[in-house]
Amino acid sequence: MDNITKVYLITGFLGSGKTTFLNRIIKTFPKDRKLMILMNEFGEIGIDGNLIEGEDLDILEISKGSIFCVCVKTDFIKGLNQIAKDIQPDILLIESTGVANPTDLKRDLTLPFFQNRFQLTEQFCIIDAANFEEEYEVFSSVEKQIASSTLFIINKVDLASKEQIQKVKDLVARHHPNPKFFETQFADFPFERFFFEAEGPGQPETRAKGAKAFLSDQELESAIEQLLDDPQGEITPPDRLLSAIYKWEGDVEGFKTLMSRFPKGIIRAKGFLGEASQAYLFSLVLGQRNLDVISLPADRLFLLNRVVFIAPPEIMPQLEALQKDFSLFQYQSTFDPMGNKEKDDGP
């Protein structure tokens, strides 16, 4: 039980390319090493977890808010405890939601009941080159991700000008004393330099020190309650955003007409559309829309024609108003992580 798990945190605002980055790691990961993935989505249902490519992967998905906020902090700590106690991977990849404040991660990983299992090795910040300046000006979570990261991957550089890329670097430098940058397209990154060079045959194993018995379920619940009561903890979301689910009961062509009417204030939207024989992935990032053919496994067909929207509270009524003109666009539920309240008017 005493081997160290190296932890790599993947941050970046909504739609920056974190899932693409994660899939590239999976494809190059050595078969003789044990990999664990913890995915966090702000929305009520997990979409990105179904886009992970790989067989026999250990994946833990946590949705309905940020793992670093009080709304799902309990689930996060319990998940880490299970990973430390039962799964014990060589490497843990944590993909946080794009609106997360990761300030408290270092403290969380060193909580005494994890028995020194975790070692935070690198924090990547994935940046959408073309949209970063707009995100930076509006959302405080972007600054917090910059300040706590160790390496910055400026992604989608093929969609940005040289001036935009330089502006990204200048903005990051405001909050980081010595930023390291990589410029990429489709998150194509030299992973071996950061993940695997020290993991080859013949390398001495690093081991956790002072391992004791893990907490019982009751003891763990008590420890988490004390953690949430800590006034020094960063347990509130840095930005006021809501998540809503809508169901589309029409065809893909009809949805194309609908999506041209979506409010400009929507930050992120994603969902699967179509039928079992032909599915599409719908993705919206700050007004940029894509609809791509995708293969959806049979056990995920229940996600078809459900779309998750993330937006400020004042935008949600505009989205709801579209139902007057599009009767096949049906509201299902809204989740407010700051209030930890869920409104469900759907079936």
Tab-separated table of C-alpha atoms in Angstrom:
chain	number	residue	atom	x	y	z
A	1	MET	CA	0.000	0.000	0.000
A	2	ASP	CA	2.981	2.303	0.476
A	3	ASN	CA	3.761	3.382	-3.108
A	4	ILE	CA	3.312	7.070	-3.882
A	5	THR	CA	0.647	8.166	-6.370
A	6	LYS	CA	1.875	11.053	-8.496
A	7	VAL	CA	-0.906	13.552	-9.141
A	8	TYR	CA	-1.236	15.741	-12.241
A	9	LEU	CA	-3.942	18.400	-12.213
A	10	ILE	CA	-5.386	19.534	-15.550
A	11	THR	CA	-7.067	22.942	-15.345
A	12	GLY	CA	-8.242	25.414	-17.963
A	13	PHE	CA	-11.399	27.335	-18.708
A	14	LEU	CA	-14.453	25.716	-20.309
A	15	GLY	CA	-13.784	24.467	-23.833
A	16	SER	CA	-10.011	24.968	-23.776
A	17	GLY	CA	-9.235	21.365	-24.806
A	18	LYS	CA	-8.744	19.531	-21.509
A	19	THR	CA	-10.477	16.335	-22.651
A	20	THR	CA	-8.441	16.230	-25.875
A	21	PHE	CA	-5.303	16.707	-23.761
A	22	LEU	CA	-6.380	13.871	-21.461
A	23	ASN	CA	-7.032	11.509	-24.373
A	24	ARG	CA	-3.549	12.147	-25.752
A	25	ILE	CA	-2.048	11.181	-22.397
A	26	ILE	CA	-4.076	7.964	-22.320
A	27	LYS	CA	-2.910	6.960	-25.798
A	28	THR	CA	0.772	7.277	-24.845
A	29	PHE	CA	0.547	5.952	-21.291
A	30	PRO	CA	2.760	2.880	-20.620
A	31	LYS	CA	0.789	-0.358	-20.334
A	32	ASP	CA	2.807	-1.502	-17.332
A	33	ARG	CA	1.809	1.514	-15.218
A	34	LYS	CA	-1.509	1.943	-13.410
A	35	LEU	CA	-3.471	5.060	-14.386
A	36	MET	CA	-6.470	6.572	-12.580
A	37	ILE	CA	-8.580	9.449	-13.895
A	38	LEU	CA	-10.781	11.709	-11.783
A	39	MET	CA	-13.031	13.890	-13.939
A	40	ASN	CA	-15.026	16.813	-12.618
A	41	GLU	CA	-17.832	18.482	-14.578
A	42	PHE	CA	-19.748	21.574	-13.561
A	43	GLY	CA	-22.939	20.375	-15.257
A	44	GLU	CA	-25.573	18.081	-13.822
A	45	ILE	CA	-24.707	15.178	-16.120
A	46	GLY	CA	-21.249	14.134	-17.245
A	47	ILE	CA	-20.577	14.486	-20.971
A	48	ASP	CA	-16.780	14.576	-21.111
A	49	GLY	CA	-16.398	11.226	-19.352
A	50	ASN	CA	-18.095	9.608	-22.327
A	51	LEU	CA	-15.502	11.157	-24.656
A	52	ILE	CA	-12.543	9.463	-22.981
A	53	GLU	CA	-10.842	7.005	-25.325
A	54	GLY	CA	-9.383	3.871	-23.816
A	55	GLU	CA	-10.271	0.441	-22.517
A	56	ASP	CA	-10.215	-0.828	-18.929
A	57	LEU	CA	-9.594	2.629	-17.469
A	58	ASP	CA	-10.246	3.464	-13.836
A	59	ILE	CA	-12.401	6.600	-14.057
A	60	LEU	CA	-14.212	8.421	-11.278
A	61	GLU	CA	-16.648	11.117	-12.432
A	62	ILE	CA	-17.930	13.888	-10.159
A	63	SER	CA	-20.494	16.326	-11.518
A	64	LYS	CA	-22.796	19.100	-10.248
A	65	GLY	CA	-20.151	21.692	-9.414
A	66	SER	CA	-16.442	22.062	-8.748
A	67	ILE	CA	-14.569	19.467	-6.712
A	68	PHE	CA	-12.865	22.366	-4.945
A	69	CYS	CA	-16.149	23.967	-3.782
A	70	VAL	CA	-18.425	23.020	-0.924
A	71	CYS	CA	-21.104	21.738	-3.349
A	72	VAL	CA	-19.188	18.542	-4.135
A	73	LYS	CA	-16.209	18.768	-1.775
A	74	THR	CA	-17.485	15.768	0.159
A	75	ASP	CA	-17.620	13.613	-2.984
A	76	PHE	CA	-14.095	14.713	-3.917
A	77	ILE	CA	-12.559	13.853	-0.550
A	78	LYS	CA	-14.364	10.498	-0.422
A	79	GLY	CA	-13.183	9.757	-3.955
A	80	LEU	CA	-9.578	10.530	-3.066
A	81	ASN	CA	-9.861	8.352	0.024
A	82	GLN	CA	-11.087	5.419	-2.073
A	83	ILE	CA	-8.255	5.947	-4.551
A	84	ALA	CA	-5.659	6.021	-1.761
A	85	LYS	CA	-7.097	3.045	0.085
A	86	ASP	CA	-8.254	0.649	-2.644
A	87	ILE	CA	-7.075	1.634	-6.134
A	88	GLN	CA	-3.538	2.900	-5.437
A	89	PRO	CA	-2.555	3.968	-8.981
A	90	ASP	CA	0.917	5.022	-10.071
A	91	ILE	CA	-0.471	8.223	-11.598
A	92	LEU	CA	-3.694	10.091	-10.891
A	93	LEU	CA	-4.907	12.596	-13.487
A	94	ILE	CA	-7.437	15.094	-12.130
A	95	GLU	CA	-9.350	17.039	-14.770
A	96	SER	CA	-11.136	19.862	-12.979
A	97	THR	CA	-14.145	21.733	-14.259
A	98	GLY	CA	-13.304	24.795	-16.315
A	99	VAL	CA	-14.703	27.188	-13.717
A	100	ALA	CA	-12.812	25.713	-10.760
A	101	ASN	CA	-10.639	27.487	-8.227
A	102	PRO	CA	-7.882	24.906	-7.566
A	103	THR	CA	-6.214	26.861	-4.737
A	104	ASP	CA	-6.894	24.251	-2.048
A	105	LEU	CA	-5.761	21.168	-3.978
A	106	LYS	CA	-2.311	20.984	-2.387
A	107	ARG	CA	-3.863	21.023	1.058
A	108	ASP	CA	-6.493	18.433	0.140
A	109	LEU	CA	-3.896	15.978	-1.170
A	110	THR	CA	-1.914	16.177	2.076
A	111	LEU	CA	-4.811	15.557	4.441
A	112	PRO	CA	-3.464	13.151	7.097
A	113	PHE	CA	-6.064	10.420	6.512
A	114	PHE	CA	-4.712	9.874	2.958
A	115	GLN	CA	-1.592	8.395	4.586
A	116	ASN	CA	0.934	10.363	2.471
A	117	ARG	CA	-0.251	8.583	-0.646
A	118	PHE	CA	-0.465	11.618	-2.991
A	119	GLN	CA	2.287	13.776	-4.455
A	120	LEU	CA	1.220	16.751	-6.602
A	121	THR	CA	3.748	16.678	-9.433
A	122	GLU	CA	2.463	19.150	-12.046
A	123	GLN	CA	-0.469	21.469	-12.638
A	124	PHE	CA	-1.201	22.070	-16.305
A	125	CYS	CA	-3.307	25.020	-17.398
A	126	ILE	CA	-4.819	24.555	-20.861
A	127	ILE	CA	-5.550	27.875	-22.595
A	128	ASP	CA	-7.818	28.547	-25.566
A	129	ALA	CA	-5.605	30.991	-27.478
A	130	ALA	CA	-8.416	32.721	-29.359
A	131	ASN	CA	-10.843	33.130	-26.429
A	132	PHE	CA	-8.528	33.564	-23.461
A	133	GLU	CA	-8.548	37.353	-23.298
A	134	GLU	CA	-12.356	37.462	-23.159
A	135	GLU	CA	-12.425	34.744	-20.477
A	136	TYR	CA	-9.748	36.518	-18.465
A	137	GLU	CA	-11.650	39.816	-18.456
A	138	VAL	CA	-14.915	38.239	-17.272
A	139	PHE	CA	-14.195	35.246	-15.018
A	140	SER	CA	-12.165	35.357	-11.812
A	141	SER	CA	-11.596	31.584	-11.916
A	142	VAL	CA	-9.187	32.150	-14.821
A	143	GLU	CA	-6.858	34.235	-12.639
A	144	LYS	CA	-6.941	31.653	-9.857
A	145	GLN	CA	-6.077	28.842	-12.280
A	146	ILE	CA	-3.145	30.862	-13.620
A	147	ALA	CA	-1.771	31.695	-10.189
A	148	SER	CA	-1.718	28.067	-9.017
A	149	SER	CA	-0.496	26.378	-12.235
A	150	THR	CA	3.056	25.337	-13.068
A	151	LEU	CA	2.917	24.946	-16.853
A	152	PHE	CA	0.775	26.674	-19.486
A	153	ILE	CA	-0.320	25.021	-22.712
A	154	ILE	CA	-1.583	27.593	-25.198
A	155	ASN	CA	-3.893	25.444	-27.287
A	156	LYS	CA	-5.690	26.058	-30.609
A	157	VAL	CA	-2.922	28.380	-31.817
A	158	ASP	CA	-4.041	27.681	-35.389
A	159	LEU	CA	-7.214	29.651	-34.606
A	160	ALA	CA	-5.417	32.653	-33.092
A	161	SER	CA	-3.177	35.435	-34.361
A	162	LYS	CA	0.391	36.037	-33.189
A	163	GLU	CA	-0.883	39.107	-31.370
A	164	GLN	CA	-3.480	37.057	-29.490
A	165	ILE	CA	-0.887	34.469	-28.472
A	166	GLN	CA	1.446	37.177	-27.183
A	167	LYS	CA	-1.451	38.762	-25.289
A	168	VAL	CA	-2.069	35.394	-23.587
A	169	LYS	CA	1.538	35.275	-22.433
A	170	ASP	CA	1.433	38.849	-21.180
A	171	LEU	CA	-1.758	38.243	-19.173
A	172	VAL	CA	-0.421	35.027	-17.625
A	173	ALA	CA	2.801	36.825	-16.660
A	174	ARG	CA	0.761	39.279	-14.578
A	175	HIS	CA	-0.108	36.472	-12.153
A	176	HIS	CA	2.820	34.093	-12.447
A	177	PRO	CA	6.490	34.973	-11.746
A	178	ASN	CA	8.071	32.496	-14.170
A	179	PRO	CA	5.520	30.939	-16.541
A	180	LYS	CA	6.522	28.118	-18.888
A	181	PHE	CA	4.621	27.997	-22.176
A	182	PHE	CA	3.929	25.370	-24.826
A	183	GLU	CA	2.038	26.290	-27.992
A	184	THR	CA	-0.110	23.474	-29.399
A	185	GLN	CA	-2.796	22.490	-31.877
A	186	PHE	CA	-5.306	19.846	-30.730
A	187	ALA	CA	-3.369	19.627	-27.419
A	188	ASP	CA	-0.430	17.865	-29.118
A	189	PHE	CA	2.109	17.974	-26.296
A	190	PRO	CA	5.409	16.117	-25.457
A	191	PHE	CA	3.944	14.135	-22.554
A	192	GLU	CA	6.914	11.814	-22.168
A	193	ARG	CA	9.039	14.646	-20.794
A	194	PHE	CA	6.670	15.173	-17.896
A	195	PHE	CA	5.082	11.795	-17.189
A	196	PHE	CA	7.255	8.879	-18.140
A	197	GLU	CA	10.983	9.642	-18.164
A	198	ALA	CA	11.288	8.865	-14.474
A	199	GLU	CA	8.884	5.949	-14.649
A	200	GLY	CA	10.933	3.539	-16.729
A	201	PRO	CA	12.379	0.148	-15.732
A	202	GLY	CA	15.007	0.173	-13.051
A	203	GLN	CA	13.791	3.355	-11.369
A	204	PRO	CA	13.563	3.108	-7.569
A	205	GLU	CA	10.019	3.198	-6.220
A	206	THR	CA	8.993	6.133	-4.087
A	207	ARG	CA	7.062	5.092	-1.034
A	208	ALA	CA	4.701	6.802	1.344
A	209	LYS	CA	5.931	7.169	4.899
A	210	GLY	CA	4.221	6.439	8.146
A	211	ALA	CA	1.190	4.613	6.760
A	212	LYS	CA	-1.472	3.766	9.339
A	213	ALA	CA	-4.959	2.323	9.220
A	214	PHE	CA	-7.423	4.248	7.064
A	215	LEU	CA	-10.416	5.962	8.655
A	216	SER	CA	-13.728	4.192	9.055
A	217	ASP	CA	-16.689	5.602	7.115
A	218	GLN	CA	-17.948	7.385	10.223
A	219	GLU	CA	-14.516	8.840	11.006
A	220	LEU	CA	-14.164	10.034	7.415
A	221	GLU	CA	-17.560	11.798	7.547
A	222	SER	CA	-16.496	13.583	10.738
A	223	ALA	CA	-13.156	14.627	9.234
A	224	ILE	CA	-14.891	16.058	6.137
A	225	GLU	CA	-17.322	18.060	8.296
A	226	GLN	CA	-14.377	19.642	10.096
A	227	LEU	CA	-12.720	20.397	6.768
A	228	LEU	CA	-15.812	22.179	5.434
A	229	ASP	CA	-15.990	24.264	8.607
A	230	ASP	CA	-12.442	25.549	8.092
A	231	PRO	CA	-12.693	29.355	7.578
A	232	GLN	CA	-9.392	29.315	5.657
A	233	GLY	CA	-10.710	26.977	2.990
A	234	GLU	CA	-11.594	28.053	-0.557
A	235	ILE	CA	-15.002	26.400	-0.765
A	236	THR	CA	-17.089	28.863	-2.760
A	237	PRO	CA	-17.176	29.073	-6.565
A	238	PRO	CA	-15.261	32.106	-7.878
A	239	ASP	CA	-17.893	32.856	-10.544
A	240	ARG	CA	-21.701	32.924	-10.443
A	241	LEU	CA	-22.827	30.336	-12.991
A	242	LEU	CA	-25.721	27.903	-13.317
A	243	SER	CA	-26.060	24.597	-15.136
A	244	ALA	CA	-29.255	23.605	-16.966
A	245	ILE	CA	-30.356	20.528	-18.919
A	246	TYR	CA	-32.652	20.688	-21.932
A	247	LYS	CA	-34.030	17.839	-24.014
A	248	TRP	CA	-34.313	18.095	-27.812
A	249	GLU	CA	-37.130	16.004	-29.307
A	250	GLY	CA	-36.581	16.940	-32.954
A	251	ASP	CA	-34.064	15.996	-35.631
A	252	VAL	CA	-30.525	17.287	-36.103
A	253	GLU	CA	-31.486	19.709	-38.889
A	254	GLY	CA	-34.048	21.295	-36.608
A	255	PHE	CA	-31.463	21.615	-33.864
A	256	LYS	CA	-29.157	23.489	-36.246
A	257	THR	CA	-31.859	26.113	-36.624
A	258	LEU	CA	-32.370	26.222	-32.863
A	259	MET	CA	-28.704	26.628	-31.992
A	260	SER	CA	-28.445	29.728	-34.177
A	261	ARG	CA	-30.843	31.349	-31.683
A	262	PHE	CA	-28.967	30.482	-28.490
A	263	PRO	CA	-28.207	33.561	-26.315
A	264	LYS	CA	-24.727	35.019	-26.715
A	265	GLY	CA	-24.158	34.885	-22.963
A	266	ILE	CA	-23.953	31.068	-22.840
A	267	ILE	CA	-20.439	30.159	-21.718
A	268	ARG	CA	-20.502	26.464	-22.528
A	269	ALA	CA	-22.939	23.891	-23.888
A	270	LYS	CA	-22.426	20.259	-24.774
A	271	GLY	CA	-24.540	17.219	-25.541
A	272	PHE	CA	-25.201	14.227	-27.786
A	273	LEU	CA	-27.831	14.449	-30.528
A	274	GLY	CA	-29.335	12.128	-33.125
A	275	GLU	CA	-30.244	8.446	-33.010
A	276	ALA	CA	-28.478	5.205	-32.136
A	277	SER	CA	-27.507	4.712	-35.780
A	278	GLN	CA	-26.059	8.214	-36.127
A	279	ALA	CA	-25.031	10.376	-33.175
A	280	TYR	CA	-23.512	13.835	-33.070
A	281	LEU	CA	-21.557	15.744	-30.430
A	282	PHE	CA	-22.774	19.312	-30.034
A	283	SER	CA	-20.276	21.732	-28.500
A	284	LEU	CA	-20.548	25.469	-27.891
A	285	VAL	CA	-17.777	27.645	-26.459
A	286	LEU	CA	-18.431	31.383	-26.095
A	287	GLY	CA	-20.592	31.497	-29.209
A	288	GLN	CA	-18.495	29.117	-31.333
A	289	ARG	CA	-20.626	26.109	-32.278
A	290	ASN	CA	-19.654	22.664	-33.575
A	291	LEU	CA	-21.699	19.591	-34.473
A	292	ASP	CA	-19.541	16.534	-35.167
A	293	VAL	CA	-20.306	12.881	-35.907
A	294	ILE	CA	-19.458	10.613	-32.979
A	295	SER	CA	-19.753	6.945	-32.049
A	296	LEU	CA	-21.767	6.614	-28.837
A	297	PRO	CA	-21.632	3.238	-27.007
A	298	ALA	CA	-24.915	1.415	-26.448
A	299	ASP	CA	-24.739	1.912	-22.679
A	300	ARG	CA	-24.587	5.691	-23.202
A	301	LEU	CA	-27.554	6.058	-25.548
A	302	PHE	CA	-29.636	7.384	-22.651
A	303	LEU	CA	-27.646	10.630	-23.010
A	304	LEU	CA	-28.907	11.237	-26.541
A	305	ASN	CA	-30.729	14.512	-27.174
A	306	ARG	CA	-29.895	16.005	-23.789
A	307	VAL	CA	-27.805	19.169	-23.719
A	308	VAL	CA	-26.083	20.772	-20.730
A	309	PHE	CA	-25.851	24.574	-20.709
A	310	ILE	CA	-23.601	26.641	-18.421
A	311	ALA	CA	-24.284	30.357	-18.149
A	312	PRO	CA	-24.736	33.261	-15.714
A	313	PRO	CA	-28.164	33.353	-13.996
A	314	GLU	CA	-29.410	36.284	-16.076
A	315	ILE	CA	-28.952	34.303	-19.325
A	316	MET	CA	-31.065	31.319	-18.301
A	317	PRO	CA	-34.465	33.061	-18.819
A	318	GLN	CA	-33.420	33.899	-22.403
A	319	LEU	CA	-32.680	30.234	-23.014
A	320	GLU	CA	-35.971	29.169	-21.475
A	321	ALA	CA	-37.854	31.652	-23.661
A	322	LEU	CA	-36.786	29.753	-26.784
A	323	GLN	CA	-39.347	27.084	-25.910
A	324	LYS	CA	-42.086	29.422	-27.170
A	325	ASP	CA	-40.718	29.191	-30.728
A	326	PHE	CA	-39.276	25.680	-30.476
A	327	SER	CA	-41.791	23.341	-28.855
A	328	LEU	CA	-39.403	20.385	-29.232
A	329	PHE	CA	-36.855	22.110	-26.982
A	330	GLN	CA	-37.867	21.008	-23.486
A	331	TYR	CA	-36.486	22.256	-20.165
A	332	GLN	CA	-35.611	19.539	-17.653
A	333	SER	CA	-33.664	20.943	-14.701
A	334	THR	CA	-31.325	23.605	-13.324
A	335	PHE	CA	-28.529	23.236	-10.821
A	336	ASP	CA	-27.129	26.097	-8.729
A	337	PRO	CA	-23.852	25.008	-7.074
A	338	MET	CA	-23.569	28.158	-4.949
A	339	GLY	CA	-26.968	27.516	-3.406
A	340	ASN	CA	-26.469	23.754	-3.667
A	341	LYS	CA	-30.053	23.643	-4.896
A	342	GLU	CA	-31.561	21.743	-7.780
A	343	LYS	CA	-34.760	22.683	-9.556
A	344	ASP	CA	-36.290	19.905	-11.595
A	345	ASP	CA	-39.418	20.521	-13.623
A	346	GLY	CA	-38.724	17.862	-16.206
A	347	PRO	CA	-39.956	14.295	-16.496
